[in-house]
Amino acid sequence: MAENAEKKTVKPIPMDKLWEEGTKDERGVSEPALTVDVDGFEGPLDLLLHLARTQKVDLARISVLALAEQYIAFIEKVREMRLELAADYLVMAAWLAYLKSRLLIPKKSEDEGPSGEEMAAILQFRLKRLEAMRDAASRLVNRNRLGRDVFARGMPEPIVVSKQSAFSASLYDLLTAYAGQRQRRAITNVRIAKRGVWSLKQARDILVRMIGDFADWTALDHFLIRYMTSREERATAVASSFAASLELVREGALEIRQQEPFAPIYMRKGKQTPASLFENAHD
């Protein structure tokens, strides 16, 4: 048995150094740790709680008074540096003292409260939760920060929107659209032709020249046919000639009659035609 013990003997590693290596953050910067020296243990308080949780240290042999004095001295040293670190160690020391008190008090009935083993399990759970929170906080603090470790681009890139059109149409739709496009592009010139208009003076002169031929009742259209070159001039020729004939009737140079509405207009030479009428016509 002694030979086996000698073969398994290895060089001891100081607990302080082993535990401090595990407390370094991701950037290699270690924070001050509370190192306690009480009966039966010497090392960081975190390690003491870990060993107490795994039942590798007898808490009954640890002096709570010495632990409190060392904690107060540590608080005086680090409270100006990191107050939250001192608060963490305060929780650890308080739970360690409470756990020891539960172990020292004789066991009573189970109805009065949790036992020392149950309190150790509760402490283990809380330590795990505290360790997880500290690990998450350390990861957040050590991440790259915008403006310190990484920098944004000076000119942001605009968002490029790419549009693709898809058409769905039948042959009839294509033909209709093509016909409408051609129709819109077609140039249509509308030219209104100037129509010839008989003036009242022109119609009067023609009637004066024809008065000598009106020996008997004769239709007005019969004499105007020779002067109308197109059918479009018929309306203006009849209207102007009728107005001129009314003036000649007033002067006594012409007589007109009409059997019924819209019937042909007949005319003949008046019985009292003035001689000056023909002189003005020849001029």
mmCIF file of N, CA and C in Angstrom, residues 196-259:
data_model
loop_
_atom_site.group_PDB
_atom_site.id
_atom_site.type_symbol
_atom_site.label_atom_id
_atom_site.label_comp_id
_atom_site.label_asym_id
_atom_site.label_seq_id
_atom_site.Cartn_x
_atom_site.Cartn_y
_atom_site.Cartn_z
ATOM 1 N N GLY A 196 -68.054 79.134 -100.665
ATOM 2 C CA GLY A 196 -68.384 80.405 -101.297
ATOM 3 C C GLY A 196 -69.713 80.962 -100.813
ATOM 4 N N VAL A 197 -69.764 82.227 -100.551
ATOM 5 C CA VAL A 197 -70.973 82.880 -100.025
ATOM 6 C C VAL A 197 -71.354 84.028 -100.974
ATOM 7 N N TRP A 198 -72.636 84.024 -101.361
ATOM 8 C CA TRP A 198 -73.145 85.130 -102.180
ATOM 9 C C TRP A 198 -73.475 86.297 -101.258
ATOM 10 N N SER A 199 -72.939 87.424 -101.612
ATOM 11 C CA SER A 199 -73.298 88.616 -100.853
ATOM 12 C C SER A 199 -74.641 89.151 -101.349
ATOM 13 N N LEU A 200 -75.251 90.003 -100.552
ATOM 14 C CA LEU A 200 -76.543 90.582 -100.931
ATOM 15 C C LEU A 200 -76.409 91.479 -102.164
ATOM 16 N N LYS A 201 -75.339 92.210 -102.265
ATOM 17 C CA LYS A 201 -75.128 93.073 -103.432
ATOM 18 C C LYS A 201 -74.957 92.253 -104.703
ATOM 19 N N GLN A 202 -74.203 91.143 -104.573
ATOM 20 C CA GLN A 202 -73.987 90.286 -105.742
ATOM 21 C C GLN A 202 -75.296 89.672 -106.214
ATOM 22 N N ALA A 203 -76.127 89.220 -105.306
ATOM 23 C CA ALA A 203 -77.420 88.640 -105.683
ATOM 24 C C ALA A 203 -78.346 89.700 -106.285
ATOM 25 N N ARG A 204 -78.309 90.928 -105.751
ATOM 26 C CA ARG A 204 -79.160 92.001 -106.297
ATOM 27 C C ARG A 204 -78.761 92.332 -107.738
ATOM 28 N N ASP A 205 -77.459 92.417 -107.999
ATOM 29 C CA ASP A 205 -77.001 92.723 -109.360
ATOM 30 C C ASP A 205 -77.455 91.651 -110.348
ATOM 31 N N ILE A 206 -77.402 90.382 -109.923
ATOM 32 C CA ILE A 206 -77.832 89.306 -110.825
ATOM 33 C C ILE A 206 -79.328 89.412 -111.103
ATOM 34 N N LEU A 207 -80.126 89.707 -110.097
ATOM 35 C CA LEU A 207 -81.571 89.823 -110.302
ATOM 36 C C LEU A 207 -81.922 91.024 -111.195
ATOM 37 N N VAL A 208 -81.205 92.102 -111.028
ATOM 38 C CA VAL A 208 -81.480 93.280 -111.875
ATOM 39 C C VAL A 208 -81.190 92.970 -113.339
ATOM 40 N N ARG A 209 -80.139 92.195 -113.599
ATOM 41 C CA ARG A 209 -79.825 91.849 -114.989
ATOM 42 C C ARG A 209 -80.867 90.903 -115.584
ATOM 43 N N MET A 210 -81.521 90.107 -114.714
ATOM 44 C CA MET A 210 -82.497 89.140 -115.218
ATOM 45 C C MET A 210 -83.931 89.672 -115.212
ATOM 46 N N ILE A 211 -84.163 90.888 -114.749
ATOM 47 C CA ILE A 211 -85.545 91.403 -114.677
ATOM 48 C C ILE A 211 -86.185 91.489 -116.058
ATOM 49 N N GLY A 212 -85.396 91.806 -117.075
ATOM 50 C CA GLY A 212 -85.970 91.905 -118.419
ATOM 51 C C GLY A 212 -86.499 90.585 -118.933
ATOM 52 N N ASP A 213 -86.027 89.480 -118.421
ATOM 53 C CA ASP A 213 -86.494 88.156 -118.860
ATOM 54 C C ASP A 213 -87.706 87.673 -118.074
ATOM 55 N N PHE A 214 -88.119 88.433 -117.033
ATOM 56 C CA PHE A 214 -89.244 87.995 -116.203
ATOM 57 C C PHE A 214 -90.556 88.554 -116.778
ATOM 58 N N ALA A 215 -90.864 88.221 -118.017
ATOM 59 C CA ALA A 215 -92.125 88.709 -118.624
ATOM 60 C C ALA A 215 -93.319 88.013 -117.995
ATOM 61 N N ASP A 216 -93.154 86.739 -117.624
ATOM 62 C CA ASP A 216 -94.240 85.975 -116.995
ATOM 63 C C ASP A 216 -93.691 85.350 -115.724
ATOM 64 N N TRP A 217 -94.595 84.758 -114.965
ATOM 65 C CA TRP A 217 -94.166 84.140 -113.707
ATOM 66 C C TRP A 217 -93.173 83.009 -113.990
ATOM 67 N N THR A 218 -92.006 83.140 -113.372
ATOM 68 C CA THR A 218 -90.942 82.151 -113.583
ATOM 69 C C THR A 218 -90.325 81.805 -112.216
ATOM 70 N N ALA A 219 -89.993 80.516 -112.035
ATOM 71 C CA ALA A 219 -89.391 80.076 -110.763
ATOM 72 C C ALA A 219 -87.992 80.667 -110.604
ATOM 73 N N LEU A 220 -87.683 81.028 -109.393
ATOM 74 C CA LEU A 220 -86.377 81.647 -109.109
ATOM 75 C C LEU A 220 -85.228 80.680 -109.390
ATOM 76 N N ASP A 221 -85.408 79.409 -109.062
ATOM 77 C CA ASP A 221 -84.336 78.431 -109.274
ATOM 78 C C ASP A 221 -84.005 78.287 -110.754
ATOM 79 N N HIS A 222 -84.965 78.533 -111.621
ATOM 80 C CA HIS A 222 -84.730 78.366 -113.060
ATOM 81 C C HIS A 222 -83.648 79.328 -113.562
ATOM 82 N N PHE A 223 -83.596 80.505 -113.004
ATOM 83 C CA PHE A 223 -82.609 81.484 -113.450
ATOM 84 C C PHE A 223 -81.289 81.383 -112.680
ATOM 85 N N LEU A 224 -81.318 80.776 -111.495
ATOM 86 C CA LEU A 224 -80.084 80.697 -110.690
ATOM 87 C C LEU A 224 -79.210 79.502 -111.039
ATOM 88 N N ILE A 225 -79.749 78.574 -111.844
ATOM 89 C CA ILE A 225 -78.970 77.369 -112.147
ATOM 90 C C ILE A 225 -77.685 77.735 -112.876
ATOM 91 N N ARG A 226 -77.774 78.720 -113.786
ATOM 92 C CA ARG A 226 -76.594 79.065 -114.573
ATOM 93 C C ARG A 226 -75.471 79.692 -113.718
ATOM 94 N N TYR A 227 -75.840 80.234 -112.560
ATOM 95 C CA TYR A 227 -74.837 80.898 -111.710
ATOM 96 C C TYR A 227 -74.282 79.980 -110.600
ATOM 97 N N MET A 228 -74.909 78.866 -110.371
ATOM 98 C CA MET A 228 -74.450 77.952 -109.316
ATOM 99 C C MET A 228 -73.517 76.914 -109.914
ATOM 100 N N THR A 229 -72.240 76.958 -109.521
ATOM 101 C CA THR A 229 -71.240 76.016 -110.047
ATOM 102 C C THR A 229 -71.224 74.691 -109.286
ATOM 103 N N SER A 230 -71.744 74.647 -108.088
ATOM 104 C CA SER A 230 -71.750 73.419 -107.281
ATOM 105 C C SER A 230 -73.012 73.379 -106.440
ATOM 106 N N ARG A 231 -73.333 72.212 -105.957
ATOM 107 C CA ARG A 231 -74.536 72.040 -105.145
ATOM 108 C C ARG A 231 -74.391 72.728 -103.790
ATOM 109 N N GLU A 232 -73.161 72.883 -103.305
ATOM 110 C CA GLU A 232 -72.958 73.517 -102.008
ATOM 111 C C GLU A 232 -73.336 74.997 -102.040
ATOM 112 N N GLU A 233 -73.343 75.619 -103.272
ATOM 113 C CA GLU A 233 -73.661 77.042 -103.358
ATOM 114 C C GLU A 233 -75.167 77.311 -103.441
ATOM 115 N N ARG A 234 -75.971 76.278 -103.551
ATOM 116 C CA ARG A 234 -77.404 76.487 -103.755
ATOM 117 C C ARG A 234 -78.032 77.204 -102.562
ATOM 118 N N ALA A 235 -77.675 76.812 -101.363
ATOM 119 C CA ALA A 235 -78.296 77.403 -100.177
ATOM 120 C C ALA A 235 -77.980 78.886 -100.071
ATOM 121 N N THR A 236 -76.713 79.239 -100.227
ATOM 122 C CA THR A 236 -76.355 80.661 -100.112
ATOM 123 C C THR A 236 -76.897 81.493 -101.276
ATOM 124 N N ALA A 237 -77.014 80.881 -102.491
ATOM 125 C CA ALA A 237 -77.551 81.614 -103.648
ATOM 126 C C ALA A 237 -79.040 81.896 -103.476
ATOM 127 N N VAL A 238 -79.790 80.896 -103.003
ATOM 128 C CA VAL A 238 -81.230 81.078 -102.820
ATOM 129 C C VAL A 238 -81.500 82.080 -101.712
ATOM 130 N N ALA A 239 -80.755 81.985 -100.605
ATOM 131 C CA ALA A 239 -80.992 82.890 -99.479
ATOM 132 C C ALA A 239 -80.681 84.336 -99.853
ATOM 133 N N SER A 240 -79.531 84.548 -100.478
ATOM 134 C CA SER A 240 -79.164 85.923 -100.855
ATOM 135 C C SER A 240 -80.107 86.478 -101.930
ATOM 136 N N SER A 241 -80.501 85.635 -102.899
ATOM 137 C CA SER A 241 -81.403 86.095 -103.965
ATOM 138 C C SER A 241 -82.778 86.429 -103.415
ATOM 139 N N PHE A 242 -83.260 85.655 -102.464
ATOM 140 C CA PHE A 242 -84.572 85.943 -101.879
ATOM 141 C C PHE A 242 -84.542 87.263 -101.109
ATOM 142 N N ALA A 243 -83.470 87.505 -100.373
ATOM 143 C CA ALA A 243 -83.365 88.772 -99.646
ATOM 144 C C ALA A 243 -83.275 89.955 -100.609
ATOM 145 N N ALA A 244 -82.541 89.779 -101.696
ATOM 146 C CA ALA A 244 -82.436 90.866 -102.685
ATOM 147 C C ALA A 244 -83.761 91.092 -103.399
ATOM 148 N N SER A 245 -84.513 90.002 -103.623
ATOM 149 C CA SER A 245 -85.813 90.154 -104.300
ATOM 150 C C SER A 245 -86.800 90.919 -103.445
ATOM 151 N N LEU A 246 -86.716 90.779 -102.143
ATOM 152 C CA LEU A 246 -87.601 91.535 -101.263
ATOM 153 C C LEU A 246 -87.318 93.033 -101.359
ATOM 154 N N GLU A 247 -86.053 93.400 -101.504
ATOM 155 C CA GLU A 247 -85.724 94.814 -101.681
ATOM 156 C C GLU A 247 -86.281 95.344 -103.023
ATOM 157 N N LEU A 248 -86.169 94.500 -104.053
ATOM 158 C CA LEU A 248 -86.685 94.927 -105.364
ATOM 159 C C LEU A 248 -88.207 95.031 -105.347
ATOM 160 N N VAL A 249 -88.855 94.157 -104.599
ATOM 161 C CA VAL A 249 -90.316 94.247 -104.470
ATOM 162 C C VAL A 249 -90.680 95.542 -103.763
ATOM 163 N N ARG A 250 -89.918 95.927 -102.738
ATOM 164 C CA ARG A 250 -90.203 97.166 -102.024
ATOM 165 C C ARG A 250 -90.027 98.383 -102.929
ATOM 166 N N GLU A 251 -89.087 98.281 -103.875
ATOM 167 C CA GLU A 251 -88.847 99.391 -104.801
ATOM 168 C C GLU A 251 -89.812 99.382 -105.991
ATOM 169 N N GLY A 252 -90.609 98.307 -106.141
ATOM 170 C CA GLY A 252 -91.568 98.209 -107.237
ATOM 171 C C GLY A 252 -91.005 97.665 -108.515
ATOM 172 N N ALA A 253 -89.776 97.152 -108.496
ATOM 173 C CA ALA A 253 -89.149 96.629 -109.704
ATOM 174 C C ALA A 253 -89.445 95.158 -109.906
ATOM 175 N N LEU A 254 -90.038 94.467 -108.931
ATOM 176 C CA LEU A 254 -90.230 93.019 -109.037
ATOM 177 C C LEU A 254 -91.465 92.633 -108.252
ATOM 178 N N GLU A 255 -92.111 91.553 -108.750
ATOM 179 C CA GLU A 255 -93.258 90.970 -108.066
ATOM 180 C C GLU A 255 -92.960 89.486 -107.814
ATOM 181 N N ILE A 256 -93.278 88.997 -106.610
ATOM 182 C CA ILE A 256 -93.034 87.585 -106.263
ATOM 183 C C ILE A 256 -94.288 87.009 -105.651
ATOM 184 N N ARG A 257 -94.387 85.664 -105.735
ATOM 185 C CA ARG A 257 -95.512 84.969 -105.124
ATOM 186 C C ARG A 257 -95.087 83.526 -104.804
ATOM 187 N N GLN A 258 -95.873 82.915 -103.875
ATOM 188 C CA GLN A 258 -95.625 81.529 -103.456
ATOM 189 C C GLN A 258 -96.959 80.911 -103.099
ATOM 190 N N GLN A 259 -97.272 79.766 -103.697
ATOM 191 C CA GLN A 259 -98.584 79.153 -103.526
ATOM 192 C C GLN A 259 -98.791 78.636 -102.099
#
